[in-house]
Coordinates of C-alpha atoms in Angstrom, one line a residue:
M204 CA -28.2 -15.1 -18.4
E205 CA -28.1 -11.8 -16.6
N206 CA -28.3 -13.6 -13.2
Q207 CA -25.4 -15.9 -14.2
N208 CA -23.2 -12.9 -15.1
Q209 CA -24.0 -11.3 -11.8
Q210 CA -23.0 -14.4 -9.9
K211 CA -19.8 -14.7 -11.9
N212 CA -19.1 -11.0 -11.1
T213 CA -19.8 -11.6 -7.4
V214 CA -17.3 -14.5 -7.3
A215 CA -14.7 -12.4 -9.1
I216 CA -15.2 -9.5 -6.8
V217 CA -14.8 -11.7 -3.7
V218 CA -11.5 -13.1 -5.1
M219 CA -10.2 -9.7 -6.0
I220 CA -11.0 -8.4 -2.5
F221 CA -9.2 -11.4 -0.9
L222 CA -6.1 -10.6 -3.1
F223 CA -6.4 -7.0 -1.9
A224 CA -5.9 -8.2 1.6
M225 CA -3.0 -10.4 0.7
I226 CA -1.2 -7.4 -0.9
S227 CA -1.3 -5.5 2.4
F228 CA -0.3 -8.5 4.6
V229 CA 2.9 -9.0 2.6
T230 CA 3.6 -5.2 2.1
N231 CA 3.2 -4.4 5.8
L232 CA 5.7 -7.0 7.0
A233 CA 8.5 -4.8 5.9
A234 CA 8.1 -1.7 8.1
P235 CA 7.7 -3.4 11.5
M236 CA 10.5 -5.8 10.6
G237 CA 12.6 -2.7 10.4
V238 CA 12.6 -2.7 14.2
I239 CA 14.1 -6.2 14.1
V240 CA 16.8 -5.5 11.6
K241 CA 17.8 -2.4 13.5
A242 CA 18.4 -4.5 16.6
Q243 CA 20.0 -7.5 14.8
F244 CA 22.1 -5.9 12.1
L245 CA 22.4 -2.2 12.6
E246 CA 23.0 -1.5 16.3
G247 CA 25.1 1.6 16.8
S248 CA 24.7 2.8 13.2
A249 CA 24.2 6.6 12.9
N250 CA 21.7 5.9 10.1
A251 CA 19.9 3.0 11.7
N252 CA 16.4 4.2 10.8
F253 CA 17.4 4.8 7.2
L254 CA 19.0 1.4 6.9
G255 CA 16.1 -0.2 8.8
M256 CA 13.7 1.0 6.1
L257 CA 15.7 -0.6 3.3
G258 CA 13.5 -3.7 3.5
N259 CA 10.5 -1.5 2.9
F260 CA 12.4 0.2 0.1
A261 CA 13.4 -3.1 -1.5
N262 CA 9.7 -4.2 -1.4
F263 CA 8.6 -1.0 -3.2
L264 CA 11.6 -0.8 -5.5
A265 CA 10.2 -3.9 -7.3
Y266 CA 7.3 -1.8 -8.5
L267 CA 9.7 0.4 -10.5
F268 CA 10.9 -2.6 -12.4
M269 CA 7.7 -4.6 -12.6
G270 CA 5.0 -1.9 -13.0
I271 CA 4.8 -1.7 -16.8
P272 CA 5.8 -5.3 -17.5
A273 CA 3.0 -6.4 -15.1
G274 CA 0.5 -4.3 -17.2
L275 CA 1.8 -5.9 -20.4
L276 CA 1.6 -9.4 -18.8
L277 CA -2.0 -8.7 -17.8
Q278 CA -2.8 -8.0 -21.4
K279 CA -0.9 -11.0 -22.7
I280 CA -2.0 -13.8 -20.3
G281 CA -5.0 -12.3 -18.5
Y282 CA -6.0 -11.7 -14.9
K283 CA -6.1 -15.2 -13.6
K284 CA -2.7 -16.4 -14.9
T285 CA -1.1 -13.1 -13.8
A286 CA -2.5 -13.5 -10.3
L287 CA -1.4 -17.2 -10.1
L288 CA 2.1 -16.2 -11.1
A289 CA 2.1 -13.4 -8.6
V290 CA 1.0 -15.7 -5.7
A291 CA 3.8 -18.2 -6.6
I292 CA 6.4 -15.5 -6.5
G293 CA 5.0 -14.2 -3.2
F294 CA 5.4 -17.7 -1.7
V295 CA 9.1 -17.8 -2.8
G296 CA 9.7 -14.2 -1.5
V297 CA 8.4 -14.9 2.0
G298 CA 10.4 -18.2 1.9
I299 CA 13.6 -16.2 1.3
Q300 CA 12.8 -14.0 4.2
F301 CA 12.4 -17.0 6.4
L302 CA 15.8 -18.3 5.2
S303 CA 17.4 -15.0 6.0
G304 CA 16.5 -15.6 9.7
I305 CA 18.3 -19.0 9.5
A306 CA 21.3 -17.5 7.8
A307 CA 21.2 -14.3 9.9
S308 CA 21.8 -12.4 6.7
F309 CA 20.6 -8.8 6.1
P310 CA 21.3 -9.1 2.3
V311 CA 19.2 -12.3 2.1
Y312 CA 16.4 -10.5 3.9
L313 CA 16.5 -7.6 1.5
L314 CA 16.4 -10.1 -1.4
G315 CA 13.3 -11.6 0.0
A316 CA 11.6 -8.2 0.5
F317 CA 12.5 -7.4 -3.2
V318 CA 11.0 -10.6 -4.5
C319 CA 7.8 -10.0 -2.4
G320 CA 7.6 -6.6 -4.1
F321 CA 7.3 -8.3 -7.5
C322 CA 4.4 -10.3 -6.1
V323 CA 2.4 -7.4 -4.7
C324 CA 3.0 -5.3 -7.8
M325 CA 1.5 -7.9 -10.0
L326 CA -1.4 -8.4 -7.7
N327 CA -2.1 -4.7 -7.6
T328 CA -2.0 -4.6 -11.4
V329 CA -4.7 -7.3 -11.4
V330 CA -6.9 -6.1 -8.5
N331 CA -7.4 -2.4 -9.2
P332 CA -8.6 -2.4 -12.8
M333 CA -10.6 -5.5 -12.2
L334 CA -12.6 -4.0 -9.3
N335 CA -13.0 -0.7 -11.1
T336 CA -14.2 -2.5 -14.3
L337 CA -16.6 -4.9 -12.4
G338 CA -18.1 -1.8 -10.8
G339 CA -18.5 -0.1 -14.1
G340 CA -16.2 2.7 -13.3
G341 CA -17.4 6.0 -11.9
K342 CA -18.8 6.1 -8.3
K343 CA -19.6 2.4 -8.3
G344 CA -16.1 1.5 -9.4
N345 CA -14.8 3.8 -6.6
Q346 CA -17.1 2.1 -4.1
L347 CA -15.7 -1.4 -4.9
L348 CA -12.2 -0.1 -4.6
Q349 CA -13.0 1.3 -1.2
I350 CA -14.5 -2.0 -0.1
G351 CA -11.4 -3.8 -1.3
G352 CA -9.3 -1.3 0.5
S353 CA -11.2 -2.1 3.7
F354 CA -10.0 -5.7 3.7
N355 CA -6.5 -4.4 2.7
S356 CA -6.6 -2.3 5.9
L357 CA -7.7 -5.3 7.9
A358 CA -4.7 -7.2 6.9
A359 CA -2.5 -4.1 7.5
T360 CA -4.0 -3.8 11.0
I361 CA -3.1 -7.3 12.0
T362 CA 0.4 -7.5 10.6
P363 CA 2.3 -4.9 12.7
M364 CA 0.5 -6.2 15.8
L365 CA 1.6 -9.8 15.2
V366 CA 5.2 -8.7 14.6
G367 CA 5.2 -6.3 17.6
A368 CA 3.7 -9.0 19.9
L369 CA 6.3 -11.6 18.8
I370 CA 9.2 -9.2 19.2
G371 CA 8.3 -8.1 22.7
Q372 CA 11.3 -6.4 24.2
V373 CA 14.0 -5.3 21.7
T374 CA 17.4 -6.7 22.8
R375 CA 20.6 -7.7 21.1
E376 CA 19.1 -11.2 20.8
T377 CA 16.1 -10.0 18.8
S378 CA 16.2 -11.6 15.3
I379 CA 14.1 -12.3 12.2
S380 CA 13.5 -15.8 13.4
D381 CA 11.4 -14.4 16.2
V382 CA 8.6 -13.7 13.7
N383 CA 8.7 -17.0 11.9
P384 CA 5.1 -17.7 12.8
V385 CA 4.1 -14.6 10.8
L386 CA 6.2 -15.8 7.8
F387 CA 4.6 -19.3 8.0
I388 CA 1.1 -17.7 8.0
A389 CA 2.1 -15.6 4.9
M390 CA 3.3 -18.7 3.1
G391 CA 0.2 -20.6 4.1
V392 CA -2.1 -17.8 2.8
F393 CA -0.2 -17.8 -0.5
A394 CA -0.6 -21.6 -0.8
V395 CA -4.4 -21.5 -0.1
A396 CA -4.8 -18.5 -2.5
F397 CA -3.1 -20.4 -5.3
I398 CA -5.5 -23.3 -4.9
I399 CA -8.5 -21.0 -4.8
L400 CA -7.4 -19.1 -7.9
T401 CA -6.8 -22.4 -9.7
V402 CA -10.5 -23.5 -9.5
V403 CA -12.3 -20.1 -9.6
K404 CA -13.3 -18.6 -13.0
I405 CA -12.1 -15.0 -13.4
P406 CA -13.5 -12.7 -16.2
E407 CA -10.9 -11.5 -18.7
P408 CA -12.2 -8.1 -20.0
H409 CA -8.9 -6.8 -21.1
M410 CA -7.4 -9.9 -22.7
I411 CA -6.1 -8.9 -26.2
K412 CA -7.2 -11.6 -28.6
E413 CA -4.9 -12.7 -31.4
A414 CA -7.1 -11.0 -34.1
A415 CA -7.2 -7.8 -32.0
Q416 CA -3.4 -7.9 -31.7
K417 CA -3.0 -8.0 -35.4
S418 CA -5.5 -5.1 -35.8
V419 CA -3.6 -3.0 -33.2
A420 CA -0.3 -3.8 -34.9
A421 CA -1.7 -2.6 -38.3
V422 CA -2.7 0.8 -37.0
K423 CA -0.3 2.7 -34.9
D424 CA -2.0 4.6 -32.1
K425 CA -0.6 8.2 -31.8
Y426 CA -2.1 8.5 -28.3
S427 CA -1.5 6.6 -25.0
A428 CA -2.4 6.9 -21.3
W429 CA 0.4 9.5 -21.1
S430 CA -1.6 11.8 -23.4
F431 CA -4.0 12.5 -20.6
C432 CA -2.9 15.3 -18.3
H433 CA -5.1 14.2 -15.4
F434 CA -3.6 10.7 -15.6
V435 CA 0.0 12.0 -15.5
L436 CA -0.8 14.1 -12.5
G437 CA -2.6 11.1 -11.0
V438 CA 0.5 9.0 -11.4
I439 CA 2.5 11.5 -9.4
G440 CA -0.4 11.5 -6.9
I441 CA -0.1 7.7 -6.4
F442 CA 3.7 8.0 -6.0
V443 CA 3.1 10.6 -3.3
Y444 CA 0.2 8.9 -1.7
V445 CA 1.8 5.5 -1.1
G446 CA 4.8 7.3 0.4
I447 CA 2.4 9.1 2.8
E448 CA 0.4 6.0 3.7
I449 CA 3.6 3.9 4.5
G450 CA 5.7 6.7 5.9
I451 CA 3.3 7.9 8.6
P452 CA 2.9 4.6 10.5
A453 CA 6.3 3.1 9.7
T454 CA 8.2 6.1 11.1
L455 CA 5.8 6.3 14.0
N456 CA 6.5 2.7 14.8
L457 CA 10.3 3.3 14.8
Y458 CA 9.8 6.5 16.9
L459 CA 7.8 4.7 19.6
A460 CA 10.1 1.6 19.6
D461 CA 13.2 3.7 19.8
I462 CA 14.5 3.5 23.4
T463 CA 17.4 6.0 22.8
G464 CA 17.1 9.7 23.6
K465 CA 15.6 10.4 20.1
G466 CA 12.6 8.0 20.7
A467 CA 9.3 8.6 22.5
G468 CA 10.7 7.6 25.9
L469 CA 8.4 4.6 26.3
D470 CA 9.3 1.7 28.7
S471 CA 12.1 -0.3 27.1
M472 CA 10.3 -3.5 28.1
T473 CA 7.2 -2.8 26.0
A474 CA 8.3 -0.1 23.5
A475 CA 8.4 -2.4 20.5
T476 CA 5.0 -4.0 21.3
T477 CA 3.4 -0.6 21.9
G478 CA 4.9 0.7 18.6
G479 CA 3.4 -2.2 16.7
F480 CA 0.0 -1.8 18.3
V481 CA -0.1 1.9 17.8
A482 CA 0.9 1.4 14.1
G483 CA -1.8 -1.3 13.9
T484 CA -4.3 1.2 15.2
Y485 CA -3.4 3.6 12.4
W486 CA -4.2 0.7 9.9
F487 CA -7.4 -0.1 11.9
L488 CA -8.6 3.5 11.4
M489 CA -7.8 3.1 7.7
L490 CA -10.1 0.0 7.9
I491 CA -12.9 2.1 9.4
G492 CA -12.4 4.8 6.9
R493 CA -12.5 2.5 4.0
F494 CA -15.7 0.9 5.3
V495 CA -17.2 4.4 5.5
G496 CA -15.8 5.2 2.0
G497 CA -17.3 2.0 0.6
S498 CA -20.7 2.8 2.1
I499 CA -20.8 6.4 0.7
G500 CA -18.6 5.9 -2.4
G501 CA -21.7 5.4 -4.6
K502 CA -23.1 8.8 -3.6
V503 CA -20.1 11.0 -2.9
S504 CA -17.6 11.8 -5.7
S505 CA -13.9 10.8 -5.5
K506 CA -13.0 14.4 -6.0
T507 CA -14.9 15.5 -2.9
M508 CA -13.6 12.6 -0.8
L509 CA -10.0 13.2 -1.7
S510 CA -10.3 17.0 -1.2
V511 CA -11.7 16.6 2.3
A512 CA -9.3 13.8 3.4
S513 CA -6.2 15.7 2.2
G514 CA -7.2 18.9 3.9
I515 CA -7.9 17.2 7.3
G516 CA -4.7 15.2 6.9
I517 CA -2.7 18.4 6.5
L518 CA -4.1 19.8 9.7
L519 CA -3.4 16.6 11.7
V520 CA 0.2 16.4 10.6
L521 CA 0.8 20.1 11.3
I522 CA -0.6 19.7 14.8
A523 CA 1.6 16.6 15.4
I524 CA 4.8 18.4 14.2
F525 CA 4.3 21.4 16.5
S526 CA 3.0 19.5 19.5
P527 CA 5.4 19.7 22.5
A528 CA 7.6 16.5 22.7
T529 CA 6.8 16.3 26.4
S530 CA 3.0 16.4 26.0
T531 CA 1.3 13.0 26.3
A532 CA -2.2 11.6 25.9
S533 CA -4.0 8.4 26.8
M534 CA -5.3 6.9 23.6
P535 CA -7.3 3.7 22.9
V536 CA -4.8 1.3 21.1
F537 CA -6.2 -1.6 19.2
T538 CA -4.7 -4.8 20.4
G539 CA -6.4 -7.3 18.1
S540 CA -9.0 -8.4 20.6
G541 CA -10.1 -5.0 21.9
F542 CA -8.8 -1.6 22.9
A543 CA -6.5 -0.7 25.8
M544 CA -5.8 2.8 27.0
T545 CA -2.1 3.6 26.4
Q546 CA 0.0 6.7 27.3
V547 CA 1.7 8.0 24.2
P548 CA 3.1 11.3 22.9
I549 CA 0.2 13.5 21.8
S550 CA 1.8 13.8 18.4
A551 CA 1.3 10.0 18.0
L552 CA -2.4 10.4 18.6
F553 CA -2.8 12.9 15.7
L554 CA -0.6 10.9 13.4
V555 CA -2.7 7.8 14.1
L556 CA -5.8 9.8 13.2
C557 CA -4.3 10.3 9.7
G558 CA -5.3 6.8 9.0
L559 CA -8.9 8.0 8.6
C560 CA -7.7 10.4 5.9
T561 CA -5.4 8.1 4.0
S562 CA -8.0 5.4 4.0
I563 CA -9.9 6.5 0.9
M564 CA -7.1 8.1 -1.1
W565 CA -5.9 5.1 -3.1
G566 CA -9.3 4.3 -4.6
G567 CA -10.1 8.0 -5.1
I568 CA -6.8 8.8 -7.0
F569 CA -7.0 5.7 -9.1
N570 CA -10.7 6.3 -10.0
L571 CA -10.0 10.0 -10.9
A572 CA -6.9 9.2 -12.9
V573 CA -8.3 6.5 -15.1
E574 CA -11.7 8.2 -15.7
G575 CA -12.2 8.6 -19.4
L576 CA -9.2 6.5 -20.5
G577 CA -11.2 3.7 -22.0
K578 CA -8.9 1.3 -23.9
Y579 CA -5.9 2.7 -22.2
V580 CA -6.9 1.6 -18.6
A581 CA -4.9 -1.7 -18.6
T582 CA -1.7 0.1 -19.7
A583 CA -2.4 2.9 -17.2
S584 CA -2.7 0.3 -14.4
G585 CA 0.8 -0.9 -15.1
I586 CA 2.2 2.6 -15.1
F587 CA 0.3 3.2 -11.8
M588 CA 2.0 0.2 -10.3
M589 CA 5.4 1.4 -11.3
M590 CA 4.8 4.6 -9.3
V591 CA 4.0 2.7 -6.1
V592 CA 7.7 2.8 -5.7
G593 CA 7.0 6.0 -3.8
G594 CA 6.1 3.8 -0.8
G595 CA 9.8 2.9 -0.6
I596 CA 11.4 6.2 -1.6
L597 CA 9.5 8.8 0.4
P598 CA 9.7 6.8 3.8
L599 CA 13.5 6.3 3.1
I600 CA 13.9 10.1 2.7
Q601 CA 11.7 10.7 5.7
N602 CA 13.8 8.4 7.9
Y603 CA 17.1 9.9 6.6
I604 CA 15.7 13.2 7.9
A605 CA 14.8 11.5 11.2
D606 CA 18.3 10.3 11.6
Q607 CA 19.8 13.7 10.8
S608 CA 17.3 15.8 12.8
S609 CA 14.3 14.4 14.7
Y610 CA 11.3 12.1 14.0
M611 CA 8.8 14.9 14.1
T612 CA 10.9 17.0 11.7
S613 CA 10.7 14.2 9.2
Y614 CA 6.9 14.5 9.0
W615 CA 7.3 17.6 6.7
V616 CA 7.8 15.0 3.9
P617 CA 4.2 13.5 4.2
L618 CA 2.9 17.0 4.8
A619 CA 4.2 18.2 1.5
G620 CA 2.7 15.1 -0.1
L621 CA -0.7 15.8 1.3
A622 CA -0.6 19.4 0.0
Y623 CA 0.0 18.0 -3.5
L624 CA -3.0 15.6 -3.2
L625 CA -5.2 18.5 -2.2
Y626 CA -4.1 20.3 -5.4
Y627 CA -4.8 17.2 -7.5
A628 CA -8.2 16.7 -6.1
V629 CA -9.3 20.3 -6.6
I630 CA -7.6 21.2 -9.8
G631 CA -5.3 18.5 -11.4
S632 CA -7.9 15.7 -11.7
K633 CA -10.0 17.4 -14.3
N634 CA -9.9 15.6 -17.7
V635 CA -8.9 18.3 -20.2
N636 CA -8.2 15.8 -23.0
K637 CA -11.8 14.6 -23.8
D638 CA -11.1 15.0 -27.5
I639 CA -8.8 11.9 -27.5
P640 CA -10.7 8.8 -28.9
V641 CA -10.7 6.0 -26.3
E642 CA -12.8 3.3 -27.9

């Protein structure tokens, strides 16, 4: 019986990790496509970077609306049905983005990005608590989250590279239809995922049975996930973290692809491709970092990992901000099939290295924030998903600053976020509400 349970858990873990990769594939379409919409719809605008990030904002804005409902949906219909519904919504969202290319419509593109946001929010609500639960919480739960994050980073590495390679040179003729192959891949992945989820059995540890619902209704609980101080601070941490994770490579991609005087000054023929590959290298380093995090997650605490990563990240961003704009470095850029030495501003090199730091943060923050929450974990997961909207808001603020000042000045936004995460790891993550019953 024990072996059968282990086999079921293994299948469930594999499916959850696969969904983790899908989340990243869809989410990371938005930022590199900002290069396309700038060329197709926003040429000559004084706020082109700000407007170009609206697709990314629309994607993450969905979390604000769907975060808590997704958690309630998870309790009502379970992990499997929630995931199936999410995959179906994702197929529709990518389909709308494809239609935006045919219609040459910026609003339709934003609608597609918004619908995709509902999909990834629901998938995140399923995947994170499931992996943490299957790992038994604690260090083992963190380890599974880091492994899932590795495959998330693999998909994130591939996506901007595909988009960058398909765009090539940015011209007035550059359009969303140029990346139709990527959109077709996304729709195909969703279709296959739906079929797999239909036939695979998924454990439902947080399903509220009818009898339990009546019992809960009879006794009003005076506590909630919000009663835990370390959880509240962790919610802020997730908001900040996702903004950092998305803002660093997305703004870097725009900086390198920008062939105006504000950009990095790269060759206009290859700037978009280089920007996509450099951003992809950031995600590749996140992949490496998550593999390392997954291998040591069972031995090293989330608090230690988050503290070290935040501290190093602060140093790297500071160096990038104060590096002379004219200083360049030759760095190995991951091209999908290997590495090619590419000349880039030295600030880009240090920002790419931040991928090693951000790699372990999601799992670490989630693990620390839900530790000791017991029966409130499912609800807490929905709240967490709502705060992922930070991935849309902070990069939008960052790129507004880039429009008004300079790209490097805008990196004070992620720097402030990293400082907060260091505080959370060292001080804010301690559970000071252990007297609250969680059974």
